[in-house]
Amino acid sequence: MSIKKWFHLFWTTLLIGAGGAVIAGLALQFVNGKIDFKSVGDFFLYPLILLGYGMLVSVYSQLGFFAYLILNYMGNGVFPQKVWKYIQLVLSVLALLELIFLRTVVGGERNVMSDLILGIVILLAAIIVSYFKVKSTNISALIPTLFFMTAISIVEVIGVLRIGVDSATVFIVVPLIACNAFQILMLHRILKPAAG
């Protein structure tokens, strides 16, 4: 991967994170309406804050993406390729089970419905992204894409889940899933050697 390609990936992911945060923030404001704008300046400042927050989430997503690339490289080096795929599949299932059930059992007062909905949303996003990744590449991309979109996304979102506020979860999950999906779908295009 050249610096130019990485630079392109960085800035496009930054824009996707910003756009995802603006969409999530405005949708939450429309549904909840908890922010009371005191002036016209506040009304125009709010989308700018959302843009900045989305950019921060996109950088966080990119850190997770490069951590995944390193983990995948090491996993392929340590384990046979078939075994590494099974390990990724098991870790994906465990991450989803931990998100949906174990947090409620251990936490006690957690609302199981919000965790269940979040787990289903992450799983559906992972299946959809994996479908498009396989369609763009080949079937061998299925399990790594599922792993990245489930297990890595859940690890990235753990911090906001500790807050326990559903609006905060939506606010980070929307741009995070968008950034993760974009990066994994663009990876094979970026790594493709330039024609020349």
Short mmCIF file of N, CA and C in Angstrom, two decimals:
data_model
loop_
_atom_site.label_atom_id
_atom_site.label_comp_id
_atom_site.label_asym_id
_atom_site.label_seq_id
_atom_site.Cartn_x
_atom_site.Cartn_y
_atom_site.Cartn_z
N MET A 1 0.85 -1.18 0.00
CA MET A 1 0.00 0.00 0.00
C MET A 1 0.90 1.24 0.00
N SER A 2 0.70 2.09 -0.97
CA SER A 2 1.50 3.30 -1.05
C SER A 2 0.93 4.37 -0.11
N ILE A 3 1.74 5.38 0.15
CA ILE A 3 1.31 6.51 1.00
C ILE A 3 0.12 7.22 0.36
N LYS A 4 0.14 7.35 -0.96
CA LYS A 4 -0.95 8.03 -1.66
C LYS A 4 -2.26 7.28 -1.46
N LYS A 5 -2.23 5.95 -1.58
CA LYS A 5 -3.44 5.16 -1.39
C LYS A 5 -3.92 5.21 0.06
N TRP A 6 -2.97 5.13 1.00
CA TRP A 6 -3.35 5.21 2.41
C TRP A 6 -3.95 6.59 2.71
N PHE A 7 -3.37 7.64 2.15
CA PHE A 7 -3.87 8.99 2.35
C PHE A 7 -5.30 9.11 1.83
N HIS A 8 -5.55 8.53 0.65
CA HIS A 8 -6.90 8.53 0.09
C HIS A 8 -7.87 7.78 1.01
N LEU A 9 -7.47 6.61 1.49
CA LEU A 9 -8.31 5.83 2.40
C LEU A 9 -8.58 6.61 3.69
N PHE A 10 -7.56 7.26 4.22
CA PHE A 10 -7.72 8.02 5.46
C PHE A 10 -8.76 9.13 5.30
N TRP A 11 -8.63 9.94 4.25
CA TRP A 11 -9.52 11.08 4.09
C TRP A 11 -10.94 10.68 3.70
N THR A 12 -11.07 9.65 2.88
CA THR A 12 -12.43 9.22 2.53
C THR A 12 -13.13 8.60 3.74
N THR A 13 -12.38 7.84 4.55
CA THR A 13 -12.97 7.28 5.77
C THR A 13 -13.34 8.39 6.74
N LEU A 14 -12.50 9.43 6.80
CA LEU A 14 -12.80 10.58 7.65
C LEU A 14 -14.12 11.23 7.24
N LEU A 15 -14.33 11.39 5.94
CA LEU A 15 -15.57 12.00 5.44
C LEU A 15 -16.78 11.10 5.71
N ILE A 16 -16.60 9.79 5.58
CA ILE A 16 -17.70 8.87 5.85
C ILE A 16 -18.07 8.90 7.33
N GLY A 17 -17.06 8.93 8.19
CA GLY A 17 -17.34 9.04 9.63
C GLY A 17 -18.06 10.33 9.97
N ALA A 18 -17.63 11.43 9.37
CA ALA A 18 -18.29 12.72 9.61
C ALA A 18 -19.73 12.69 9.13
N GLY A 19 -19.95 12.16 7.93
CA GLY A 19 -21.31 12.06 7.40
C GLY A 19 -22.19 11.16 8.24
N GLY A 20 -21.65 10.02 8.68
CA GLY A 20 -22.41 9.09 9.52
C GLY A 20 -22.80 9.72 10.85
N ALA A 21 -21.89 10.49 11.44
CA ALA A 21 -22.19 11.14 12.71
C ALA A 21 -23.25 12.23 12.55
N VAL A 22 -23.18 12.97 11.44
CA VAL A 22 -24.20 14.01 11.19
C VAL A 22 -25.57 13.36 11.02
N ILE A 23 -25.63 12.28 10.25
CA ILE A 23 -26.91 11.59 10.06
C ILE A 23 -27.44 11.04 11.38
N ALA A 24 -26.57 10.37 12.15
CA ALA A 24 -27.00 9.80 13.43
C ALA A 24 -27.41 10.90 14.40
N GLY A 25 -26.61 11.97 14.48
CA GLY A 25 -26.91 13.06 15.41
C GLY A 25 -28.21 13.79 15.09
N LEU A 26 -28.43 14.07 13.80
CA LEU A 26 -29.66 14.75 13.41
C LEU A 26 -30.88 13.85 13.59
N ALA A 27 -30.70 12.55 13.31
CA ALA A 27 -31.81 11.61 13.52
C ALA A 27 -32.16 11.50 14.99
N LEU A 28 -31.15 11.43 15.85
CA LEU A 28 -31.40 11.38 17.30
C LEU A 28 -32.06 12.66 17.79
N GLN A 29 -31.62 13.79 17.27
CA GLN A 29 -32.24 15.06 17.65
C GLN A 29 -33.69 15.11 17.20
N PHE A 30 -33.96 14.58 16.01
CA PHE A 30 -35.32 14.56 15.49
C PHE A 30 -36.22 13.64 16.34
N VAL A 31 -35.68 12.46 16.72
CA VAL A 31 -36.46 11.49 17.50
C VAL A 31 -36.58 11.91 18.96
N ASN A 32 -35.44 12.25 19.58
CA ASN A 32 -35.44 12.57 21.02
C ASN A 32 -35.70 14.05 21.29
N GLY A 33 -35.08 14.91 20.50
CA GLY A 33 -35.23 16.35 20.70
C GLY A 33 -34.75 16.83 22.05
N LYS A 34 -33.69 16.22 22.57
CA LYS A 34 -33.22 16.57 23.92
C LYS A 34 -32.36 17.81 23.96
N ILE A 35 -31.83 18.23 22.82
CA ILE A 35 -31.00 19.44 22.80
C ILE A 35 -31.90 20.63 22.49
N ASP A 36 -31.87 21.58 23.37
CA ASP A 36 -32.68 22.79 23.21
C ASP A 36 -31.78 23.90 22.69
N PHE A 37 -31.95 24.26 21.42
CA PHE A 37 -31.14 25.30 20.81
C PHE A 37 -31.62 26.66 21.29
N LYS A 38 -30.69 27.44 21.84
CA LYS A 38 -31.06 28.75 22.41
C LYS A 38 -30.97 29.87 21.37
N SER A 39 -30.23 29.62 20.30
CA SER A 39 -30.10 30.66 19.27
C SER A 39 -29.86 29.99 17.91
N VAL A 40 -29.88 30.81 16.87
CA VAL A 40 -29.62 30.32 15.53
C VAL A 40 -28.18 29.82 15.42
N GLY A 41 -27.27 30.46 16.14
CA GLY A 41 -25.86 30.04 16.14
C GLY A 41 -25.71 28.62 16.68
N ASP A 42 -26.47 28.30 17.73
CA ASP A 42 -26.43 26.94 18.28
C ASP A 42 -26.92 25.93 17.26
N PHE A 43 -27.93 26.32 16.50
CA PHE A 43 -28.50 25.42 15.50
C PHE A 43 -27.48 25.08 14.41
N PHE A 44 -26.64 26.08 14.03
CA PHE A 44 -25.62 25.84 13.00
C PHE A 44 -24.34 25.24 13.59
N LEU A 45 -24.11 25.45 14.87
CA LEU A 45 -22.93 24.89 15.52
C LEU A 45 -23.06 23.39 15.75
N TYR A 46 -24.28 22.92 15.97
CA TYR A 46 -24.52 21.51 16.26
C TYR A 46 -24.01 20.58 15.15
N PRO A 47 -24.34 20.84 13.87
CA PRO A 47 -23.79 19.96 12.81
C PRO A 47 -22.25 20.00 12.73
N LEU A 48 -21.64 21.15 13.05
CA LEU A 48 -20.18 21.22 13.06
C LEU A 48 -19.59 20.34 14.15
N ILE A 49 -20.23 20.32 15.31
CA ILE A 49 -19.79 19.45 16.40
C ILE A 49 -19.94 17.99 15.98
N LEU A 50 -21.05 17.67 15.30
CA LEU A 50 -21.27 16.32 14.82
C LEU A 50 -20.20 15.92 13.81
N LEU A 51 -19.84 16.84 12.91
CA LEU A 51 -18.77 16.56 11.94
C LEU A 51 -17.45 16.23 12.65
N GLY A 52 -17.10 17.03 13.62
CA GLY A 52 -15.86 16.80 14.36
C GLY A 52 -15.89 15.47 15.11
N TYR A 53 -17.02 15.17 15.72
CA TYR A 53 -17.15 13.91 16.44
C TYR A 53 -17.05 12.73 15.47
N GLY A 54 -17.68 12.84 14.32
CA GLY A 54 -17.61 11.77 13.32
C GLY A 54 -16.19 11.55 12.83
N MET A 55 -15.42 12.63 12.70
CA MET A 55 -14.03 12.48 12.30
C MET A 55 -13.23 11.74 13.36
N LEU A 56 -13.50 12.04 14.64
CA LEU A 56 -12.82 11.32 15.72
C LEU A 56 -13.18 9.84 15.70
N VAL A 57 -14.44 9.52 15.48
CA VAL A 57 -14.87 8.13 15.41
C VAL A 57 -14.21 7.43 14.23
N SER A 58 -14.06 8.13 13.11
CA SER A 58 -13.43 7.51 11.94
C SER A 58 -11.96 7.20 12.21
N VAL A 59 -11.27 8.07 12.93
CA VAL A 59 -9.88 7.80 13.27
C VAL A 59 -9.80 6.59 14.20
N TYR A 60 -10.73 6.51 15.14
CA TYR A 60 -10.81 5.35 16.04
C TYR A 60 -11.07 4.08 15.23
N SER A 61 -11.95 4.16 14.25
CA SER A 61 -12.24 3.03 13.38
C SER A 61 -11.00 2.61 12.58
N GLN A 62 -10.24 3.59 12.11
CA GLN A 62 -9.04 3.28 11.35
C GLN A 62 -7.97 2.62 12.21
N LEU A 63 -7.89 3.01 13.47
CA LEU A 63 -6.97 2.33 14.39
C LEU A 63 -7.37 0.86 14.54
N GLY A 64 -8.66 0.62 14.69
CA GLY A 64 -9.15 -0.75 14.79
C GLY A 64 -8.90 -1.54 13.51
N PHE A 65 -9.03 -0.88 12.38
CA PHE A 65 -8.80 -1.54 11.09
C PHE A 65 -7.35 -1.97 10.94
N PHE A 66 -6.43 -1.09 11.27
CA PHE A 66 -5.02 -1.45 11.15
C PHE A 66 -4.62 -2.48 12.21
N ALA A 67 -5.23 -2.42 13.38
CA ALA A 67 -5.00 -3.47 14.39
C ALA A 67 -5.49 -4.82 13.86
N TYR A 68 -6.64 -4.81 13.18
CA TYR A 68 -7.16 -6.04 12.58
C TYR A 68 -6.21 -6.57 11.51
N LEU A 69 -5.68 -5.68 10.67
CA LEU A 69 -4.76 -6.12 9.62
C LEU A 69 -3.52 -6.78 10.22
N ILE A 70 -3.00 -6.22 11.30
CA ILE A 70 -1.84 -6.80 11.96
C ILE A 70 -2.21 -8.14 12.59
N LEU A 71 -3.37 -8.19 13.26
CA LEU A 71 -3.83 -9.45 13.86
C LEU A 71 -4.03 -10.52 12.80
N ASN A 72 -4.63 -10.17 11.68
CA ASN A 72 -4.86 -11.12 10.60
C ASN A 72 -3.54 -11.62 10.02
N TYR A 73 -2.59 -10.72 9.85
CA TYR A 73 -1.28 -11.10 9.35
C TYR A 73 -0.60 -12.08 10.31
N MET A 74 -0.65 -11.77 11.60
CA MET A 74 -0.04 -12.66 12.60
C MET A 74 -0.77 -13.99 12.68
N GLY A 75 -2.11 -13.95 12.64
CA GLY A 75 -2.89 -15.18 12.69
C GLY A 75 -2.60 -16.09 11.53
N ASN A 76 -2.46 -15.52 10.33
CA ASN A 76 -2.11 -16.32 9.15
C ASN A 76 -0.69 -16.86 9.24
N GLY A 77 0.18 -16.16 9.97
CA GLY A 77 1.56 -16.62 10.13
C GLY A 77 1.70 -17.72 11.17
N VAL A 78 0.87 -17.68 12.21
CA VAL A 78 0.97 -18.65 13.29
C VAL A 78 0.18 -19.92 13.01
N PHE A 79 -1.04 -19.75 12.51
CA PHE A 79 -1.93 -20.89 12.29
C PHE A 79 -2.03 -21.22 10.80
N PRO A 80 -2.35 -22.48 10.49
CA PRO A 80 -2.70 -22.78 9.09
C PRO A 80 -3.92 -21.95 8.70
N GLN A 81 -4.03 -21.61 7.43
CA GLN A 81 -5.07 -20.69 6.98
C GLN A 81 -6.48 -21.17 7.35
N LYS A 82 -6.74 -22.46 7.19
CA LYS A 82 -8.07 -23.00 7.50
C LYS A 82 -8.36 -22.89 8.99
N VAL A 83 -7.37 -23.19 9.83
CA VAL A 83 -7.55 -23.10 11.30
C VAL A 83 -7.80 -21.65 11.70
N TRP A 84 -7.06 -20.71 11.11
CA TRP A 84 -7.23 -19.30 11.44
C TRP A 84 -8.64 -18.82 11.09
N LYS A 85 -9.18 -19.32 10.00
CA LYS A 85 -10.56 -18.94 9.63
C LYS A 85 -11.55 -19.46 10.66
N TYR A 86 -11.37 -20.69 11.14
CA TYR A 86 -12.26 -21.23 12.17
C TYR A 86 -12.12 -20.44 13.48
N ILE A 87 -10.90 -20.06 13.81
CA ILE A 87 -10.68 -19.26 15.02
C ILE A 87 -11.43 -17.93 14.91
N GLN A 88 -11.35 -17.29 13.74
CA GLN A 88 -12.05 -16.03 13.53
C GLN A 88 -13.56 -16.20 13.65
N LEU A 89 -14.07 -17.30 13.11
CA LEU A 89 -15.50 -17.58 13.18
C LEU A 89 -15.95 -17.77 14.63
N VAL A 90 -15.18 -18.54 15.40
CA VAL A 90 -15.51 -18.77 16.81
C VAL A 90 -15.44 -17.47 17.59
N LEU A 91 -14.42 -16.65 17.35
CA LEU A 91 -14.29 -15.37 18.04
C LEU A 91 -15.45 -14.43 17.70
N SER A 92 -15.91 -14.47 16.46
CA SER A 92 -17.05 -13.64 16.06
C SER A 92 -18.31 -14.05 16.82
N VAL A 93 -18.54 -15.35 16.91
CA VAL A 93 -19.72 -15.85 17.62
C VAL A 93 -19.62 -15.50 19.11
N LEU A 94 -18.44 -15.69 19.70
CA LEU A 94 -18.26 -15.36 21.12
C LEU A 94 -18.46 -13.87 21.38
N ALA A 95 -17.97 -13.02 20.47
CA ALA A 95 -18.15 -11.57 20.65
C ALA A 95 -19.62 -11.21 20.61
N LEU A 96 -20.37 -11.80 19.68
CA LEU A 96 -21.81 -11.53 19.61
C LEU A 96 -22.54 -12.04 20.85
N LEU A 97 -22.19 -13.24 21.31
CA LEU A 97 -22.83 -13.78 22.52
C LEU A 97 -22.51 -12.92 23.73
N GLU A 98 -21.26 -12.46 23.81
CA GLU A 98 -20.88 -11.59 24.93
C GLU A 98 -21.67 -10.30 24.90
N LEU A 99 -21.83 -9.74 23.72
CA LEU A 99 -22.58 -8.48 23.59
C LEU A 99 -24.04 -8.67 23.96
N ILE A 100 -24.64 -9.75 23.46
CA ILE A 100 -26.08 -9.92 23.60
C ILE A 100 -26.47 -10.48 24.96
N PHE A 101 -25.72 -11.47 25.47
CA PHE A 101 -26.17 -12.17 26.67
C PHE A 101 -25.29 -11.97 27.90
N LEU A 102 -23.99 -12.14 27.76
CA LEU A 102 -23.14 -12.14 28.94
C LEU A 102 -23.10 -10.80 29.66
N ARG A 103 -23.16 -9.70 28.93
CA ARG A 103 -23.16 -8.39 29.60
C ARG A 103 -24.38 -8.24 30.49
N THR A 104 -25.51 -8.78 30.06
CA THR A 104 -26.74 -8.69 30.85
C THR A 104 -26.64 -9.57 32.08
N VAL A 105 -26.11 -10.78 31.91
CA VAL A 105 -25.98 -11.71 33.04
C VAL A 105 -25.02 -11.15 34.07
N VAL A 106 -23.87 -10.65 33.62
CA VAL A 106 -22.87 -10.12 34.55
C VAL A 106 -23.29 -8.76 35.10
N GLY A 107 -23.81 -7.90 34.22
CA GLY A 107 -24.18 -6.54 34.64
C GLY A 107 -25.41 -6.50 35.53
N GLY A 108 -26.33 -7.42 35.34
CA GLY A 108 -27.51 -7.47 36.19
C GLY A 108 -28.60 -6.52 35.76
N GLU A 109 -28.39 -5.21 35.93
CA GLU A 109 -29.46 -4.26 35.66
C GLU A 109 -29.50 -3.76 34.22
N ARG A 110 -28.70 -4.34 33.34
CA ARG A 110 -28.71 -3.95 31.93
C ARG A 110 -30.03 -4.32 31.27
N ASN A 111 -30.39 -3.56 30.26
CA ASN A 111 -31.58 -3.85 29.47
C ASN A 111 -31.20 -4.81 28.35
N VAL A 112 -31.70 -6.03 28.42
CA VAL A 112 -31.32 -7.05 27.44
C VAL A 112 -31.81 -6.69 26.04
N MET A 113 -32.90 -5.97 25.93
CA MET A 113 -33.46 -5.64 24.62
C MET A 113 -32.53 -4.74 23.82
N SER A 114 -31.94 -3.73 24.44
CA SER A 114 -31.05 -2.84 23.68
C SER A 114 -29.79 -3.58 23.24
N ASP A 115 -29.27 -4.47 24.08
CA ASP A 115 -28.10 -5.26 23.68
C ASP A 115 -28.45 -6.23 22.56
N LEU A 116 -29.64 -6.83 22.63
CA LEU A 116 -30.09 -7.75 21.59
C LEU A 116 -30.24 -7.03 20.25
N ILE A 117 -30.85 -5.85 20.29
CA ILE A 117 -31.03 -5.07 19.06
C ILE A 117 -29.67 -4.67 18.48
N LEU A 118 -28.76 -4.23 19.33
CA LEU A 118 -27.42 -3.85 18.87
C LEU A 118 -26.70 -5.04 18.26
N GLY A 119 -26.78 -6.20 18.90
CA GLY A 119 -26.15 -7.40 18.36
C GLY A 119 -26.72 -7.79 17.01
N ILE A 120 -28.04 -7.70 16.87
CA ILE A 120 -28.68 -8.03 15.59
C ILE A 120 -28.28 -7.04 14.51
N VAL A 121 -28.21 -5.76 14.86
CA VAL A 121 -27.80 -4.73 13.89
C VAL A 121 -26.36 -4.98 13.42
N ILE A 122 -25.47 -5.27 14.36
CA ILE A 122 -24.07 -5.53 13.99
C ILE A 122 -23.97 -6.79 13.13
N LEU A 123 -24.72 -7.83 13.49
CA LEU A 123 -24.70 -9.07 12.71
C LEU A 123 -25.25 -8.85 11.29
N LEU A 124 -26.36 -8.13 11.19
CA LEU A 124 -26.92 -7.84 9.85
C LEU A 124 -25.97 -7.01 9.01
N ALA A 125 -25.36 -6.01 9.63
CA ALA A 125 -24.38 -5.19 8.89
C ALA A 125 -23.21 -6.07 8.44
N ALA A 126 -22.76 -6.98 9.29
CA ALA A 126 -21.64 -7.86 8.94
C ALA A 126 -22.01 -8.78 7.78
N ILE A 127 -23.23 -9.31 7.80
CA ILE A 127 -23.67 -10.20 6.72
C ILE A 127 -23.77 -9.44 5.40
N ILE A 128 -24.34 -8.25 5.44
CA ILE A 128 -24.49 -7.45 4.21
C ILE A 128 -23.12 -7.05 3.64
N VAL A 129 -22.23 -6.58 4.52
CA VAL A 129 -20.90 -6.18 4.06
C VAL A 129 -20.13 -7.40 3.53
N SER A 130 -20.27 -8.53 4.21
CA SER A 130 -19.59 -9.75 3.75
C SER A 130 -20.09 -10.19 2.39
N TYR A 131 -21.39 -10.06 2.16
CA TYR A 131 -21.96 -10.40 0.86
C TYR A 131 -21.32 -9.57 -0.25
N PHE A 132 -21.23 -8.26 -0.03
CA PHE A 132 -20.65 -7.39 -1.06
C PHE A 132 -19.14 -7.62 -1.20
N LYS A 133 -18.48 -7.95 -0.11
CA LYS A 133 -17.03 -8.23 -0.17
C LYS A 133 -16.78 -9.50 -0.99
N VAL A 134 -17.56 -10.54 -0.73
CA VAL A 134 -17.41 -11.80 -1.48
C VAL A 134 -17.75 -11.58 -2.95
N LYS A 135 -18.77 -10.78 -3.20
CA LYS A 135 -19.16 -10.48 -4.59
C LYS A 135 -18.05 -9.73 -5.32
N SER A 136 -17.33 -8.87 -4.61
CA SER A 136 -16.24 -8.09 -5.22
C SER A 136 -14.95 -8.88 -5.33
N THR A 137 -14.76 -9.87 -4.45
CA THR A 137 -13.49 -10.62 -4.45
C THR A 137 -13.77 -12.10 -4.70
N ASN A 138 -13.77 -12.88 -3.61
CA ASN A 138 -14.08 -14.31 -3.70
C ASN A 138 -14.55 -14.81 -2.34
N ILE A 139 -14.93 -16.08 -2.28
CA ILE A 139 -15.54 -16.64 -1.07
C ILE A 139 -14.57 -16.68 0.11
N SER A 140 -13.27 -16.66 -0.16
CA SER A 140 -12.30 -16.70 0.94
C SER A 140 -12.34 -15.43 1.80
N ALA A 141 -12.98 -14.37 1.33
CA ALA A 141 -13.09 -13.13 2.11
C ALA A 141 -14.25 -13.15 3.08
N LEU A 142 -15.10 -14.18 3.04
CA LEU A 142 -16.31 -14.21 3.86
C LEU A 142 -16.02 -14.17 5.35
N ILE A 143 -15.25 -15.12 5.85
CA ILE A 143 -15.02 -15.22 7.30
C ILE A 143 -14.19 -14.05 7.83
N PRO A 144 -13.09 -13.65 7.15
CA PRO A 144 -12.37 -12.48 7.67
C PRO A 144 -13.23 -11.21 7.73
N THR A 145 -14.10 -11.03 6.74
CA THR A 145 -14.98 -9.85 6.75
C THR A 145 -16.00 -9.94 7.88
N LEU A 146 -16.59 -11.13 8.06
CA LEU A 146 -17.52 -11.32 9.19
C LEU A 146 -16.82 -11.06 10.51
N PHE A 147 -15.59 -11.55 10.65
CA PHE A 147 -14.83 -11.35 11.88
C PHE A 147 -14.57 -9.87 12.14
N PHE A 148 -14.12 -9.18 11.11
CA PHE A 148 -13.84 -7.75 11.29
C PHE A 148 -15.10 -6.96 11.63
N MET A 149 -16.18 -7.24 10.91
CA MET A 149 -17.40 -6.47 11.10
C MET A 149 -18.13 -6.82 12.40
N THR A 150 -17.88 -8.00 12.97
CA THR A 150 -18.54 -8.35 14.24
C THR A 150 -17.58 -8.15 15.41
N ALA A 151 -16.57 -9.01 15.50
CA ALA A 151 -15.69 -9.01 16.68
C ALA A 151 -14.95 -7.69 16.85
N ILE A 152 -14.34 -7.19 15.78
CA ILE A 152 -13.57 -5.95 15.90
C ILE A 152 -14.49 -4.76 16.16
N SER A 153 -15.65 -4.72 15.49
CA SER A 153 -16.60 -3.63 15.75
C SER A 153 -17.08 -3.65 17.20
N ILE A 154 -17.33 -4.83 17.74
CA ILE A 154 -17.79 -4.93 19.13
C ILE A 154 -16.69 -4.48 20.08
N VAL A 155 -15.45 -4.85 19.80
CA VAL A 155 -14.33 -4.39 20.64
C VAL A 155 -14.23 -2.86 20.58
N GLU A 156 -14.43 -2.30 19.40
CA GLU A 156 -14.33 -0.84 19.25
C GLU A 156 -15.45 -0.11 19.98
N VAL A 157 -16.60 -0.74 20.11
CA VAL A 157 -17.76 -0.07 20.70
C VAL A 157 -17.91 -0.33 22.20
N ILE A 158 -17.04 -1.17 22.76
CA ILE A 158 -17.14 -1.53 24.19
C ILE A 158 -17.13 -0.30 25.09
N GLY A 159 -16.30 0.68 24.79
CA GLY A 159 -16.21 1.87 25.64
C GLY A 159 -17.53 2.59 25.81
N VAL A 160 -18.26 2.77 24.72
CA VAL A 160 -19.53 3.48 24.80
C VAL A 160 -20.61 2.61 25.43
N LEU A 161 -20.47 1.30 25.35
CA LEU A 161 -21.46 0.41 25.97
C LEU A 161 -21.41 0.51 27.49
N ARG A 162 -20.25 0.86 28.03
CA ARG A 162 -20.14 1.01 29.49
C ARG A 162 -20.94 2.21 29.99
N ILE A 163 -21.17 3.19 29.11
CA ILE A 163 -21.97 4.35 29.51
C ILE A 163 -23.40 3.92 29.79
N GLY A 164 -23.92 3.00 28.97
CA GLY A 164 -25.27 2.48 29.19
C GLY A 164 -26.38 3.37 28.68
N VAL A 165 -26.08 4.32 27.81
CA VAL A 165 -27.09 5.21 27.24
C VAL A 165 -27.29 4.83 25.78
N ASP A 166 -28.51 4.46 25.42
CA ASP A 166 -28.79 3.99 24.07
C ASP A 166 -28.49 5.04 23.01
N SER A 167 -28.77 6.30 23.29
CA SER A 167 -28.50 7.36 22.31
C SER A 167 -27.00 7.48 22.02
N ALA A 168 -26.19 7.36 23.07
CA ALA A 168 -24.73 7.42 22.88
C ALA A 168 -24.26 6.23 22.06
N THR A 169 -24.87 5.07 22.28
CA THR A 169 -24.51 3.88 21.51
C THR A 169 -24.83 4.08 20.04
N VAL A 170 -26.02 4.57 19.74
CA VAL A 170 -26.40 4.83 18.35
C VAL A 170 -25.46 5.85 17.73
N PHE A 171 -25.13 6.86 18.51
CA PHE A 171 -24.30 7.95 18.02
C PHE A 171 -22.91 7.49 17.60
N ILE A 172 -22.37 6.45 18.26
CA ILE A 172 -21.05 5.96 17.86
C ILE A 172 -21.15 4.79 16.89
N VAL A 173 -22.18 3.95 17.01
CA VAL A 173 -22.27 2.75 16.18
C VAL A 173 -22.50 3.09 14.71
N VAL A 174 -23.32 4.07 14.42
CA VAL A 174 -23.64 4.41 13.02
C VAL A 174 -22.38 4.82 12.24
N PRO A 175 -21.61 5.82 12.69
CA PRO A 175 -20.40 6.16 11.93
C PRO A 175 -19.34 5.07 11.98
N LEU A 176 -19.26 4.35 13.09
CA LEU A 176 -18.26 3.29 13.23
C LEU A 176 -18.50 2.15 12.25
N ILE A 177 -19.74 1.69 12.16
CA ILE A 177 -20.08 0.62 11.22
C ILE A 177 -19.88 1.10 9.78
N ALA A 178 -20.25 2.34 9.51
CA ALA A 178 -20.06 2.89 8.16
C ALA A 178 -18.58 2.92 7.79
N CYS A 179 -17.74 3.38 8.71
CA CYS A 179 -16.30 3.45 8.45
C CYS A 179 -15.70 2.05 8.30
N ASN A 180 -16.08 1.13 9.18
CA ASN A 180 -15.55 -0.23 9.10
C ASN A 180 -15.95 -0.89 7.79
N ALA A 181 -17.21 -0.72 7.41
CA ALA A 181 -17.69 -1.31 6.15
C ALA A 181 -16.93 -0.73 4.97
N PHE A 182 -16.75 0.58 4.95
CA PHE A 182 -16.05 1.21 3.84
C PHE A 182 -14.61 0.70 3.74
N GLN A 183 -13.92 0.63 4.87
CA GLN A 183 -12.51 0.22 4.85
C GLN A 183 -12.34 -1.22 4.37
N ILE A 184 -13.17 -2.13 4.87
CA ILE A 184 -13.01 -3.54 4.48
C ILE A 184 -13.42 -3.74 3.02
N LEU A 185 -14.40 -2.97 2.55
CA LEU A 185 -14.81 -3.08 1.15
C LEU A 185 -13.79 -2.46 0.19
N MET A 186 -13.03 -1.51 0.67
CA MET A 186 -12.04 -0.85 -0.18
C MET A 186 -10.67 -1.52 -0.13
N LEU A 187 -10.44 -2.41 0.82
CA LEU A 187 -9.11 -2.97 1.03
C LEU A 187 -8.55 -3.63 -0.22
N HIS A 188 -9.32 -4.49 -0.87
CA HIS A 188 -8.80 -5.19 -2.05
C HIS A 188 -8.53 -4.23 -3.21
N ARG A 189 -9.28 -3.14 -3.29
CA ARG A 189 -9.04 -2.16 -4.36
C ARG A 189 -7.76 -1.38 -4.10
N ILE A 190 -7.51 -1.09 -2.83
CA ILE A 190 -6.31 -0.32 -2.48
C ILE A 190 -5.06 -1.18 -2.65
N LEU A 191 -5.16 -2.46 -2.31
CA LEU A 191 -4.01 -3.34 -2.41
C LEU A 191 -3.73 -3.82 -3.83
N LYS A 192 -4.69 -3.61 -4.73
CA LYS A 192 -4.51 -4.03 -6.12
C LYS A 192 -3.38 -3.20 -6.75
N PRO A 193 -2.42 -3.87 -7.40
CA PRO A 193 -1.33 -3.11 -8.01
C PRO A 193 -1.83 -2.19 -9.11
N ALA A 194 -1.23 -1.04 -9.22
CA ALA A 194 -1.65 -0.07 -10.24
C ALA A 194 -1.30 -0.60 -11.62
N ALA A 195 -2.22 -0.39 -12.54
CA ALA A 195 -1.98 -0.81 -13.93
C ALA A 195 -0.94 0.10 -14.54
N GLY A 196 0.00 -0.49 -15.20
CA GLY A 196 1.02 0.36 -15.79
C GLY A 196 2.09 -0.46 -16.34
#
